[in-house]
Short mmCIF file of N, CA and C in Angstrom, two decimals:
data_model
loop_
_atom_site.label_atom_id
_atom_site.label_comp_id
_atom_site.label_asym_id
_atom_site.label_seq_id
_atom_site.Cartn_x
_atom_site.Cartn_y
_atom_site.Cartn_z
N MET A 835 28.64 14.61 -49.74
CA MET A 835 27.27 14.27 -49.38
C MET A 835 26.56 15.51 -48.87
N SER A 836 25.37 15.68 -49.29
CA SER A 836 24.58 16.84 -48.91
C SER A 836 23.96 16.65 -47.53
N ASN A 837 24.06 17.68 -46.70
CA ASN A 837 23.40 17.66 -45.39
C ASN A 837 22.00 18.24 -45.47
N SER A 838 21.58 18.72 -46.65
CA SER A 838 20.26 19.32 -46.76
C SER A 838 19.17 18.26 -46.92
N LEU A 839 19.55 17.04 -47.21
CA LEU A 839 18.58 15.95 -47.33
C LEU A 839 18.25 15.42 -45.94
N PRO A 840 17.02 14.93 -45.73
CA PRO A 840 16.64 14.44 -44.40
C PRO A 840 17.46 13.21 -44.01
N GLN A 841 17.61 13.04 -42.71
CA GLN A 841 18.37 11.92 -42.19
C GLN A 841 17.53 11.17 -41.16
N LEU A 842 17.79 9.86 -41.06
CA LEU A 842 17.17 9.02 -40.05
C LEU A 842 18.23 8.63 -39.04
N TYR A 843 18.09 9.14 -37.82
CA TYR A 843 18.98 8.78 -36.73
C TYR A 843 18.42 7.54 -36.05
N VAL A 844 19.29 6.58 -35.78
CA VAL A 844 18.89 5.32 -35.15
C VAL A 844 19.65 5.17 -33.85
N ALA A 845 18.91 5.23 -32.73
CA ALA A 845 19.51 5.10 -31.40
C ALA A 845 19.15 3.73 -30.85
N ARG A 846 20.17 2.93 -30.53
CA ARG A 846 19.91 1.67 -29.86
C ARG A 846 19.79 1.94 -28.37
N HIS A 847 18.91 1.21 -27.72
CA HIS A 847 18.72 1.38 -26.28
C HIS A 847 20.01 1.11 -25.52
N GLY A 848 20.06 1.61 -24.29
CA GLY A 848 21.21 1.37 -23.42
C GLY A 848 21.26 -0.06 -22.90
N GLU A 849 22.31 -0.33 -22.16
CA GLU A 849 22.57 -1.66 -21.63
C GLU A 849 21.46 -2.15 -20.69
N THR A 850 21.14 -3.45 -20.78
CA THR A 850 20.25 -4.14 -19.84
C THR A 850 21.02 -5.33 -19.27
N GLU A 851 20.44 -5.98 -18.28
CA GLU A 851 21.09 -7.18 -17.71
C GLU A 851 21.31 -8.23 -18.79
N TRP A 852 20.36 -8.38 -19.69
CA TRP A 852 20.49 -9.43 -20.71
C TRP A 852 21.43 -9.05 -21.84
N THR A 853 21.66 -7.76 -22.11
CA THR A 853 22.67 -7.43 -23.11
C THR A 853 24.05 -7.76 -22.56
N VAL A 854 24.21 -7.66 -21.25
CA VAL A 854 25.49 -8.01 -20.62
C VAL A 854 25.75 -9.51 -20.73
N THR A 855 24.71 -10.32 -20.50
CA THR A 855 24.86 -11.78 -20.52
C THR A 855 24.73 -12.39 -21.91
N GLY A 856 24.29 -11.58 -22.88
CA GLY A 856 24.16 -12.08 -24.24
C GLY A 856 22.87 -12.85 -24.50
N GLN A 857 21.89 -12.68 -23.64
CA GLN A 857 20.61 -13.36 -23.83
C GLN A 857 19.76 -12.60 -24.84
N HIS A 858 19.08 -13.33 -25.71
CA HIS A 858 18.19 -12.70 -26.68
C HIS A 858 17.01 -12.07 -25.95
N THR A 859 16.88 -10.76 -26.13
CA THR A 859 15.84 -9.99 -25.44
C THR A 859 14.91 -9.40 -26.48
N GLY A 860 13.83 -10.10 -26.75
CA GLY A 860 12.84 -9.60 -27.70
C GLY A 860 11.78 -8.81 -26.97
N THR A 861 10.75 -9.51 -26.53
CA THR A 861 9.61 -8.85 -25.90
C THR A 861 9.69 -8.81 -24.38
N THR A 862 10.70 -9.44 -23.78
CA THR A 862 10.88 -9.33 -22.33
C THR A 862 11.21 -7.88 -22.02
N ASP A 863 10.43 -7.27 -21.15
CA ASP A 863 10.51 -5.82 -20.95
C ASP A 863 11.45 -5.47 -19.81
N LEU A 864 12.73 -5.50 -20.08
CA LEU A 864 13.75 -5.23 -19.06
C LEU A 864 14.10 -3.75 -18.98
N PRO A 865 14.40 -3.26 -17.78
CA PRO A 865 14.87 -1.88 -17.64
C PRO A 865 16.36 -1.78 -17.95
N LEU A 866 16.84 -0.57 -18.07
CA LEU A 866 18.27 -0.33 -18.25
C LEU A 866 19.01 -0.58 -16.95
N THR A 867 20.28 -0.97 -17.06
CA THR A 867 21.16 -1.02 -15.89
C THR A 867 21.59 0.41 -15.55
N GLU A 868 22.29 0.60 -14.46
CA GLU A 868 22.81 1.93 -14.12
C GLU A 868 23.73 2.44 -15.22
N ARG A 869 24.57 1.56 -15.72
CA ARG A 869 25.46 1.95 -16.83
C ARG A 869 24.64 2.31 -18.06
N GLY A 870 23.59 1.54 -18.34
CA GLY A 870 22.71 1.84 -19.47
C GLY A 870 22.07 3.21 -19.33
N GLU A 871 21.66 3.55 -18.11
CA GLU A 871 21.07 4.88 -17.86
C GLU A 871 22.10 5.98 -18.11
N ALA A 872 23.32 5.78 -17.61
CA ALA A 872 24.37 6.79 -17.79
C ALA A 872 24.69 6.99 -19.28
N ASN A 873 24.76 5.89 -20.01
CA ASN A 873 25.07 5.99 -21.44
C ASN A 873 23.93 6.64 -22.23
N ALA A 874 22.69 6.43 -21.79
CA ALA A 874 21.55 7.09 -22.44
C ALA A 874 21.64 8.60 -22.24
N ARG A 875 22.06 9.02 -21.06
CA ARG A 875 22.25 10.47 -20.82
C ARG A 875 23.35 11.02 -21.72
N ARG A 876 24.43 10.25 -21.88
CA ARG A 876 25.54 10.69 -22.75
C ARG A 876 25.09 10.76 -24.21
N LEU A 877 24.24 9.84 -24.60
CA LEU A 877 23.68 9.89 -25.95
C LEU A 877 22.92 11.21 -26.15
N GLY A 878 22.16 11.59 -25.13
CA GLY A 878 21.43 12.86 -25.18
C GLY A 878 22.37 14.05 -25.31
N GLU A 879 23.50 14.00 -24.60
CA GLU A 879 24.49 15.08 -24.70
C GLU A 879 25.04 15.17 -26.12
N ARG A 880 25.26 14.02 -26.74
CA ARG A 880 25.78 14.00 -28.11
C ARG A 880 24.78 14.61 -29.08
N LEU A 881 23.49 14.43 -28.82
CA LEU A 881 22.44 14.93 -29.71
C LEU A 881 21.95 16.32 -29.34
N ALA A 882 22.50 16.90 -28.28
CA ALA A 882 22.03 18.20 -27.79
C ALA A 882 22.02 19.24 -28.90
N GLY A 883 20.92 19.95 -28.99
CA GLY A 883 20.78 21.02 -29.97
C GLY A 883 20.23 20.59 -31.31
N HIS A 884 20.19 19.30 -31.56
CA HIS A 884 19.63 18.83 -32.84
C HIS A 884 18.11 18.83 -32.75
N VAL A 885 17.47 19.37 -33.75
CA VAL A 885 16.01 19.43 -33.79
C VAL A 885 15.51 18.32 -34.71
N PHE A 886 14.59 17.52 -34.19
CA PHE A 886 14.01 16.43 -34.97
C PHE A 886 12.57 16.77 -35.32
N ALA A 887 12.22 16.51 -36.57
CA ALA A 887 10.84 16.73 -37.01
C ALA A 887 9.91 15.69 -36.42
N LYS A 888 10.47 14.51 -36.11
CA LYS A 888 9.67 13.44 -35.52
C LYS A 888 10.58 12.54 -34.69
N ILE A 889 10.04 12.07 -33.56
CA ILE A 889 10.73 11.12 -32.68
C ILE A 889 9.83 9.90 -32.54
N LEU A 890 10.36 8.73 -32.89
CA LEU A 890 9.62 7.48 -32.78
C LEU A 890 10.33 6.55 -31.80
N VAL A 891 9.55 5.89 -30.95
CA VAL A 891 10.12 5.06 -29.90
C VAL A 891 9.42 3.71 -29.86
N SER A 892 10.20 2.67 -29.70
CA SER A 892 9.66 1.33 -29.47
C SER A 892 8.84 1.35 -28.18
N PRO A 893 7.81 0.53 -28.08
CA PRO A 893 7.03 0.49 -26.83
C PRO A 893 7.77 -0.20 -25.68
N LEU A 894 8.91 -0.83 -25.95
CA LEU A 894 9.63 -1.54 -24.90
C LEU A 894 10.30 -0.57 -23.93
N LEU A 895 10.29 -0.93 -22.66
CA LEU A 895 10.80 -0.08 -21.59
C LEU A 895 12.22 0.39 -21.84
N ARG A 896 13.10 -0.48 -22.28
CA ARG A 896 14.51 -0.11 -22.46
C ARG A 896 14.67 1.00 -23.50
N ALA A 897 13.86 0.99 -24.54
CA ALA A 897 13.93 2.06 -25.55
C ALA A 897 13.31 3.34 -25.02
N ARG A 898 12.18 3.21 -24.32
CA ARG A 898 11.53 4.40 -23.77
C ARG A 898 12.40 5.07 -22.72
N GLN A 899 13.06 4.27 -21.87
CA GLN A 899 13.97 4.84 -20.87
C GLN A 899 15.14 5.56 -21.54
N THR A 900 15.67 4.96 -22.60
CA THR A 900 16.79 5.60 -23.30
C THR A 900 16.35 6.95 -23.85
N TYR A 901 15.18 7.00 -24.47
CA TYR A 901 14.66 8.27 -24.96
C TYR A 901 14.47 9.27 -23.82
N ASP A 902 13.81 8.84 -22.75
CA ASP A 902 13.55 9.74 -21.62
C ASP A 902 14.84 10.32 -21.05
N LEU A 903 15.86 9.48 -20.89
CA LEU A 903 17.11 9.93 -20.29
C LEU A 903 17.93 10.79 -21.25
N ALA A 904 17.74 10.60 -22.54
CA ALA A 904 18.45 11.44 -23.52
C ALA A 904 17.91 12.86 -23.51
N MET A 905 16.69 13.05 -23.02
CA MET A 905 16.09 14.38 -22.84
C MET A 905 16.20 15.24 -24.09
N LEU A 906 15.67 14.74 -25.18
CA LEU A 906 15.74 15.48 -26.44
C LEU A 906 14.70 16.58 -26.56
N GLY A 907 13.71 16.55 -25.71
CA GLY A 907 12.61 17.49 -25.87
C GLY A 907 11.68 16.97 -26.95
N GLY A 908 10.58 17.62 -27.12
CA GLY A 908 9.62 17.14 -28.11
C GLY A 908 8.84 15.96 -27.58
N ILE A 909 7.86 15.56 -28.34
CA ILE A 909 6.99 14.45 -27.95
C ILE A 909 7.30 13.27 -28.83
N ALA A 910 7.59 12.16 -28.20
CA ALA A 910 7.86 10.94 -28.96
C ALA A 910 6.56 10.19 -29.21
N GLU A 911 6.48 9.58 -30.37
CA GLU A 911 5.36 8.72 -30.71
C GLU A 911 5.81 7.27 -30.54
N VAL A 912 5.02 6.48 -29.85
CA VAL A 912 5.32 5.06 -29.72
C VAL A 912 4.93 4.38 -31.03
N ASP A 913 5.86 3.63 -31.58
CA ASP A 913 5.64 2.92 -32.84
C ASP A 913 5.87 1.43 -32.60
N ARG A 914 4.81 0.66 -32.64
CA ARG A 914 4.89 -0.78 -32.36
C ARG A 914 5.78 -1.52 -33.35
N ASP A 915 5.95 -0.99 -34.55
CA ASP A 915 6.82 -1.64 -35.53
C ASP A 915 8.29 -1.58 -35.13
N LEU A 916 8.65 -0.73 -34.17
CA LEU A 916 10.04 -0.61 -33.73
C LEU A 916 10.44 -1.62 -32.66
N VAL A 917 9.50 -2.46 -32.24
CA VAL A 917 9.79 -3.44 -31.20
C VAL A 917 10.88 -4.40 -31.71
N GLU A 918 11.64 -4.97 -30.79
CA GLU A 918 12.71 -5.89 -31.15
C GLU A 918 12.14 -7.16 -31.78
N TRP A 919 12.99 -7.90 -32.46
CA TRP A 919 12.67 -9.19 -33.08
C TRP A 919 11.97 -10.07 -32.06
N ASN A 920 10.91 -10.73 -32.44
CA ASN A 920 10.24 -11.70 -31.56
C ASN A 920 11.03 -13.00 -31.67
N TYR A 921 11.74 -13.36 -30.60
CA TYR A 921 12.62 -14.53 -30.62
C TYR A 921 11.89 -15.83 -30.30
N GLY A 922 10.60 -15.77 -29.99
CA GLY A 922 9.83 -16.98 -29.77
C GLY A 922 10.48 -17.90 -28.75
N ASP A 923 10.75 -19.14 -29.15
CA ASP A 923 11.33 -20.15 -28.25
C ASP A 923 12.75 -19.78 -27.80
N TYR A 924 13.38 -18.84 -28.48
CA TYR A 924 14.76 -18.48 -28.17
C TYR A 924 14.87 -17.29 -27.22
N GLU A 925 13.73 -16.75 -26.80
CA GLU A 925 13.73 -15.62 -25.86
C GLU A 925 14.48 -15.99 -24.59
N GLY A 926 15.40 -15.13 -24.19
CA GLY A 926 16.16 -15.33 -22.96
C GLY A 926 17.32 -16.30 -23.10
N ARG A 927 17.51 -16.86 -24.27
CA ARG A 927 18.60 -17.82 -24.48
C ARG A 927 19.75 -17.15 -25.22
N THR A 928 20.96 -17.62 -24.96
CA THR A 928 22.13 -17.12 -25.67
C THR A 928 22.29 -17.87 -26.99
N THR A 929 23.09 -17.31 -27.87
CA THR A 929 23.34 -17.97 -29.15
C THR A 929 23.96 -19.34 -28.94
N SER A 930 24.90 -19.46 -28.00
CA SER A 930 25.54 -20.77 -27.76
C SER A 930 24.53 -21.79 -27.24
N GLU A 931 23.58 -21.36 -26.42
CA GLU A 931 22.54 -22.29 -25.95
C GLU A 931 21.66 -22.75 -27.10
N ILE A 932 21.31 -21.85 -27.99
CA ILE A 932 20.48 -22.20 -29.14
C ILE A 932 21.24 -23.16 -30.05
N ARG A 933 22.51 -22.87 -30.28
CA ARG A 933 23.31 -23.70 -31.18
C ARG A 933 23.66 -25.06 -30.59
N ALA A 934 23.51 -25.22 -29.29
CA ALA A 934 23.72 -26.55 -28.70
C ALA A 934 22.68 -27.53 -29.25
N ALA A 935 21.47 -27.03 -29.49
CA ALA A 935 20.41 -27.87 -30.05
C ALA A 935 20.33 -27.76 -31.58
N ARG A 936 20.79 -26.63 -32.11
CA ARG A 936 20.68 -26.36 -33.56
C ARG A 936 21.98 -25.73 -34.05
N PRO A 937 23.02 -26.54 -34.25
CA PRO A 937 24.38 -26.02 -34.49
C PRO A 937 24.52 -25.06 -35.66
N ASP A 938 23.68 -25.18 -36.69
CA ASP A 938 23.84 -24.31 -37.86
C ASP A 938 22.93 -23.09 -37.83
N TRP A 939 22.28 -22.83 -36.70
CA TRP A 939 21.30 -21.74 -36.62
C TRP A 939 21.95 -20.38 -36.82
N GLN A 940 21.29 -19.54 -37.64
CA GLN A 940 21.68 -18.15 -37.83
C GLN A 940 20.42 -17.31 -37.80
N LEU A 941 20.35 -16.36 -36.88
CA LEU A 941 19.15 -15.54 -36.71
C LEU A 941 18.71 -14.89 -38.01
N PHE A 942 19.64 -14.24 -38.70
CA PHE A 942 19.28 -13.45 -39.88
C PHE A 942 18.93 -14.31 -41.10
N ARG A 943 19.20 -15.60 -41.02
CA ARG A 943 18.81 -16.51 -42.09
C ARG A 943 17.57 -17.33 -41.71
N ASP A 944 17.56 -17.82 -40.45
CA ASP A 944 16.56 -18.80 -40.03
C ASP A 944 15.41 -18.22 -39.22
N GLY A 945 15.59 -17.05 -38.63
CA GLY A 945 14.56 -16.53 -37.74
C GLY A 945 14.45 -17.38 -36.49
N CYS A 946 13.30 -17.37 -35.86
CA CYS A 946 13.14 -18.01 -34.56
C CYS A 946 11.92 -18.92 -34.53
N SER A 947 12.10 -20.09 -33.96
CA SER A 947 11.01 -21.03 -33.77
C SER A 947 9.92 -20.39 -32.91
N ASN A 948 8.70 -20.37 -33.42
CA ASN A 948 7.56 -19.73 -32.74
C ASN A 948 7.75 -18.24 -32.53
N GLY A 949 8.62 -17.64 -33.33
CA GLY A 949 8.85 -16.20 -33.30
C GLY A 949 8.77 -15.66 -34.72
N GLU A 950 9.56 -14.62 -35.00
CA GLU A 950 9.51 -13.98 -36.31
C GLU A 950 10.58 -14.49 -37.26
N SER A 951 10.25 -14.45 -38.53
CA SER A 951 11.21 -14.73 -39.59
C SER A 951 11.89 -13.42 -39.99
N PRO A 952 13.02 -13.50 -40.69
CA PRO A 952 13.64 -12.27 -41.20
C PRO A 952 12.67 -11.47 -42.08
N ALA A 953 11.86 -12.14 -42.89
CA ALA A 953 10.92 -11.43 -43.76
C ALA A 953 9.89 -10.66 -42.95
N GLU A 954 9.43 -11.22 -41.84
CA GLU A 954 8.44 -10.52 -41.00
C GLU A 954 9.04 -9.28 -40.35
N VAL A 955 10.28 -9.41 -39.88
CA VAL A 955 10.96 -8.24 -39.29
C VAL A 955 11.22 -7.20 -40.38
N GLY A 956 11.61 -7.67 -41.57
CA GLY A 956 11.82 -6.77 -42.69
C GLY A 956 10.57 -6.01 -43.09
N ALA A 957 9.42 -6.66 -43.01
CA ALA A 957 8.16 -5.97 -43.33
C ALA A 957 7.88 -4.86 -42.34
N ARG A 958 8.18 -5.09 -41.06
CA ARG A 958 8.00 -4.02 -40.06
C ARG A 958 8.96 -2.87 -40.35
N ALA A 959 10.21 -3.20 -40.69
CA ALA A 959 11.19 -2.16 -41.02
C ALA A 959 10.73 -1.35 -42.22
N ASP A 960 10.17 -2.02 -43.22
CA ASP A 960 9.68 -1.31 -44.40
C ASP A 960 8.58 -0.31 -44.04
N ARG A 961 7.70 -0.69 -43.12
CA ARG A 961 6.63 0.22 -42.71
C ARG A 961 7.21 1.44 -41.99
N VAL A 962 8.22 1.23 -41.15
CA VAL A 962 8.87 2.35 -40.46
C VAL A 962 9.51 3.28 -41.50
N ILE A 963 10.23 2.71 -42.44
CA ILE A 963 10.90 3.51 -43.47
C ILE A 963 9.89 4.31 -44.28
N GLU A 964 8.79 3.71 -44.62
CA GLU A 964 7.75 4.41 -45.38
C GLU A 964 7.24 5.62 -44.60
N ARG A 965 7.00 5.45 -43.30
CA ARG A 965 6.52 6.57 -42.48
C ARG A 965 7.60 7.65 -42.35
N VAL A 966 8.84 7.23 -42.15
CA VAL A 966 9.94 8.19 -41.98
C VAL A 966 10.12 9.02 -43.24
N ARG A 967 10.02 8.39 -44.39
CA ARG A 967 10.26 9.10 -45.65
C ARG A 967 9.14 10.08 -45.99
N GLU A 968 8.04 10.04 -45.27
CA GLU A 968 6.96 11.02 -45.45
C GLU A 968 7.19 12.29 -44.64
N VAL A 969 8.17 12.26 -43.73
CA VAL A 969 8.43 13.39 -42.83
C VAL A 969 9.38 14.38 -43.51
N ASP A 970 9.06 15.65 -43.39
CA ASP A 970 9.91 16.71 -43.92
C ASP A 970 10.88 17.12 -42.82
N GLY A 971 12.05 16.52 -42.81
CA GLY A 971 13.05 16.82 -41.79
C GLY A 971 13.63 15.55 -41.20
N ASP A 972 14.56 15.73 -40.27
CA ASP A 972 15.24 14.60 -39.64
C ASP A 972 14.32 13.89 -38.64
N VAL A 973 14.48 12.58 -38.57
CA VAL A 973 13.72 11.73 -37.67
C VAL A 973 14.71 10.93 -36.84
N ILE A 974 14.37 10.65 -35.59
CA ILE A 974 15.16 9.74 -34.77
C ILE A 974 14.25 8.63 -34.26
N VAL A 975 14.77 7.41 -34.28
CA VAL A 975 14.05 6.26 -33.73
C VAL A 975 14.89 5.66 -32.60
N PHE A 976 14.19 5.21 -31.58
CA PHE A 976 14.81 4.50 -30.46
C PHE A 976 14.30 3.07 -30.50
N SER A 977 15.21 2.14 -30.72
CA SER A 977 14.80 0.75 -30.86
C SER A 977 15.89 -0.17 -30.32
N SER A 978 15.85 -1.41 -30.77
CA SER A 978 16.76 -2.46 -30.30
C SER A 978 17.71 -2.89 -31.40
N GLY A 979 18.72 -3.67 -31.02
CA GLY A 979 19.81 -4.01 -31.91
C GLY A 979 19.47 -4.76 -33.18
N HIS A 980 18.86 -5.94 -33.04
CA HIS A 980 18.60 -6.74 -34.24
C HIS A 980 17.58 -6.07 -35.16
N PHE A 981 16.56 -5.47 -34.59
CA PHE A 981 15.59 -4.76 -35.45
C PHE A 981 16.30 -3.63 -36.20
N SER A 982 17.13 -2.86 -35.51
CA SER A 982 17.80 -1.73 -36.14
C SER A 982 18.74 -2.18 -37.25
N ARG A 983 19.32 -3.35 -37.11
CA ARG A 983 20.20 -3.88 -38.15
C ARG A 983 19.40 -4.21 -39.41
N VAL A 984 18.21 -4.78 -39.22
CA VAL A 984 17.33 -5.06 -40.36
C VAL A 984 16.86 -3.74 -40.98
N LEU A 985 16.57 -2.75 -40.14
CA LEU A 985 16.15 -1.44 -40.63
C LEU A 985 17.21 -0.85 -41.56
N ALA A 986 18.48 -0.96 -41.18
CA ALA A 986 19.56 -0.44 -42.02
C ALA A 986 19.63 -1.19 -43.35
N ALA A 987 19.50 -2.51 -43.29
CA ALA A 987 19.53 -3.30 -44.52
C ALA A 987 18.40 -2.88 -45.46
N ARG A 988 17.22 -2.75 -44.93
CA ARG A 988 16.06 -2.38 -45.76
C ARG A 988 16.18 -0.94 -46.26
N TRP A 989 16.76 -0.03 -45.47
CA TRP A 989 16.99 1.34 -45.91
C TRP A 989 17.79 1.35 -47.21
N LEU A 990 18.78 0.45 -47.27
CA LEU A 990 19.65 0.36 -48.45
C LEU A 990 19.05 -0.47 -49.57
N GLY A 991 17.88 -1.06 -49.33
CA GLY A 991 17.25 -1.90 -50.35
C GLY A 991 17.77 -3.32 -50.35
N LEU A 992 18.46 -3.73 -49.29
CA LEU A 992 18.99 -5.09 -49.18
C LEU A 992 17.96 -6.01 -48.53
N GLU A 993 18.15 -7.29 -48.67
CA GLU A 993 17.27 -8.26 -48.01
C GLU A 993 17.42 -8.13 -46.49
N PRO A 994 16.38 -8.47 -45.73
CA PRO A 994 16.46 -8.34 -44.27
C PRO A 994 17.66 -9.08 -43.66
N GLY A 995 18.01 -10.22 -44.23
CA GLY A 995 19.13 -11.00 -43.71
C GLY A 995 20.47 -10.29 -43.78
N ALA A 996 20.57 -9.26 -44.62
CA ALA A 996 21.83 -8.50 -44.71
C ALA A 996 22.10 -7.72 -43.43
N GLY A 997 21.11 -7.64 -42.55
CA GLY A 997 21.33 -7.00 -41.26
C GLY A 997 22.43 -7.66 -40.45
N ARG A 998 22.76 -8.90 -40.78
CA ARG A 998 23.83 -9.60 -40.06
C ARG A 998 25.17 -8.89 -40.18
N TYR A 999 25.33 -8.05 -41.19
CA TYR A 999 26.60 -7.36 -41.41
C TYR A 999 26.74 -6.06 -40.62
N PHE A 1000 25.69 -5.63 -39.93
CA PHE A 1000 25.69 -4.32 -39.28
C PHE A 1000 25.64 -4.47 -37.76
N LEU A 1001 26.76 -4.74 -37.14
CA LEU A 1001 26.83 -4.91 -35.69
C LEU A 1001 26.52 -3.59 -34.98
N LEU A 1002 25.80 -3.68 -33.86
CA LEU A 1002 25.43 -2.48 -33.10
C LEU A 1002 25.72 -2.67 -31.61
N SER A 1003 26.30 -1.67 -30.99
CA SER A 1003 26.53 -1.66 -29.56
C SER A 1003 25.36 -0.97 -28.85
N THR A 1004 25.21 -1.23 -27.55
CA THR A 1004 24.16 -0.55 -26.79
C THR A 1004 24.46 0.94 -26.73
N ALA A 1005 23.40 1.73 -26.70
CA ALA A 1005 23.46 3.20 -26.62
C ALA A 1005 24.21 3.82 -27.80
N SER A 1006 24.30 3.08 -28.90
CA SER A 1006 24.99 3.60 -30.09
C SER A 1006 24.07 4.51 -30.89
N LEU A 1007 24.70 5.31 -31.72
CA LEU A 1007 23.98 6.21 -32.62
C LEU A 1007 24.42 5.93 -34.05
N SER A 1008 23.46 5.78 -34.92
CA SER A 1008 23.73 5.59 -36.35
C SER A 1008 22.90 6.60 -37.12
N VAL A 1009 23.33 6.90 -38.33
CA VAL A 1009 22.60 7.86 -39.16
C VAL A 1009 22.47 7.29 -40.57
N LEU A 1010 21.23 7.17 -41.02
CA LEU A 1010 20.93 6.75 -42.37
C LEU A 1010 20.50 7.99 -43.15
N GLY A 1011 20.95 8.09 -44.37
CA GLY A 1011 20.62 9.28 -45.14
C GLY A 1011 20.71 9.01 -46.63
N TYR A 1012 21.13 10.02 -47.36
CA TYR A 1012 21.20 9.94 -48.81
C TYR A 1012 22.50 10.59 -49.28
N GLU A 1013 22.95 10.20 -50.47
CA GLU A 1013 24.14 10.85 -51.02
C GLU A 1013 23.76 12.10 -51.79
N HIS A 1014 23.31 11.99 -53.02
CA HIS A 1014 23.00 13.17 -53.82
C HIS A 1014 21.51 13.47 -53.91
N SER A 1015 20.70 12.42 -53.77
CA SER A 1015 19.25 12.60 -53.92
C SER A 1015 18.54 11.52 -53.10
N LEU A 1016 17.22 11.66 -53.00
CA LEU A 1016 16.42 10.71 -52.23
C LEU A 1016 16.42 9.32 -52.85
N SER A 1017 16.92 9.19 -54.05
CA SER A 1017 17.00 7.87 -54.69
C SER A 1017 18.33 7.17 -54.40
N GLU A 1018 19.18 7.78 -53.57
CA GLU A 1018 20.49 7.21 -53.27
C GLU A 1018 20.70 7.05 -51.77
N PRO A 1019 20.02 6.07 -51.14
CA PRO A 1019 20.17 5.89 -49.71
C PRO A 1019 21.57 5.37 -49.35
N VAL A 1020 22.09 5.88 -48.23
CA VAL A 1020 23.42 5.49 -47.74
C VAL A 1020 23.41 5.41 -46.22
N ILE A 1021 24.47 4.83 -45.70
CA ILE A 1021 24.73 4.90 -44.26
C ILE A 1021 25.74 6.01 -44.06
N ARG A 1022 25.36 7.02 -43.31
CA ARG A 1022 26.25 8.16 -43.06
C ARG A 1022 27.13 7.93 -41.84
N LEU A 1023 26.60 7.21 -40.86
CA LEU A 1023 27.34 6.89 -39.64
C LEU A 1023 26.79 5.57 -39.13
N TRP A 1024 27.67 4.69 -38.66
CA TRP A 1024 27.17 3.44 -38.11
C TRP A 1024 27.87 3.12 -36.79
N ASN A 1025 27.07 2.75 -35.81
CA ASN A 1025 27.53 2.28 -34.50
C ASN A 1025 28.44 3.30 -33.80
N GLY A 1026 28.05 4.56 -33.87
CA GLY A 1026 28.82 5.59 -33.18
C GLY A 1026 28.69 5.43 -31.66
N THR A 1027 29.82 5.27 -31.00
CA THR A 1027 29.82 5.05 -29.55
C THR A 1027 30.80 5.97 -28.82
N GLN A 1028 31.27 7.03 -29.48
CA GLN A 1028 32.24 7.92 -28.86
C GLN A 1028 31.75 8.51 -27.55
N HIS A 1029 30.44 8.64 -27.40
CA HIS A 1029 29.85 9.28 -26.23
C HIS A 1029 29.75 8.35 -25.02
N VAL A 1030 29.92 7.04 -25.20
CA VAL A 1030 29.76 6.13 -24.05
C VAL A 1030 31.08 5.73 -23.43
#
């Protein structure tokens, strides 16, 4: 695989109280825990020395804190399309709580009542990818887990629901890129957590 082709680095935000409890955290603007802050700093250490042509950050506090603590330098642009999945009625609820009322529910297939569908999240991911592919050089985005999983699926040309196959840990680093040419998108690294 060629390293001369541009790459998209995907950083998931650090731990929050709700990632610990497994509650769906869409638009609730939670800060990082102390552990989340420490892991964001370690993420920055892992990325030290890498120069990014563009840095994009979700407007949510947890993503912005992760970026700030990683101390990459440069100016980040807030991109509203990087916000986490809107969970609607399921905001703050765990999967088991949701399935108590709806036993066959699957986020990546069904979306959320009064929230976003997989297609809506996929459309946001497509807009991010379009902007990233216009940049000459490597880009890094700071976002949330479920959105980043859809982003990976769409990068590969898969349906948004295929994001269900790409599990992500907090403060993880992933790299999307290409094999031989810009017409051959691949995942170069997924869910890298060696630094945490």
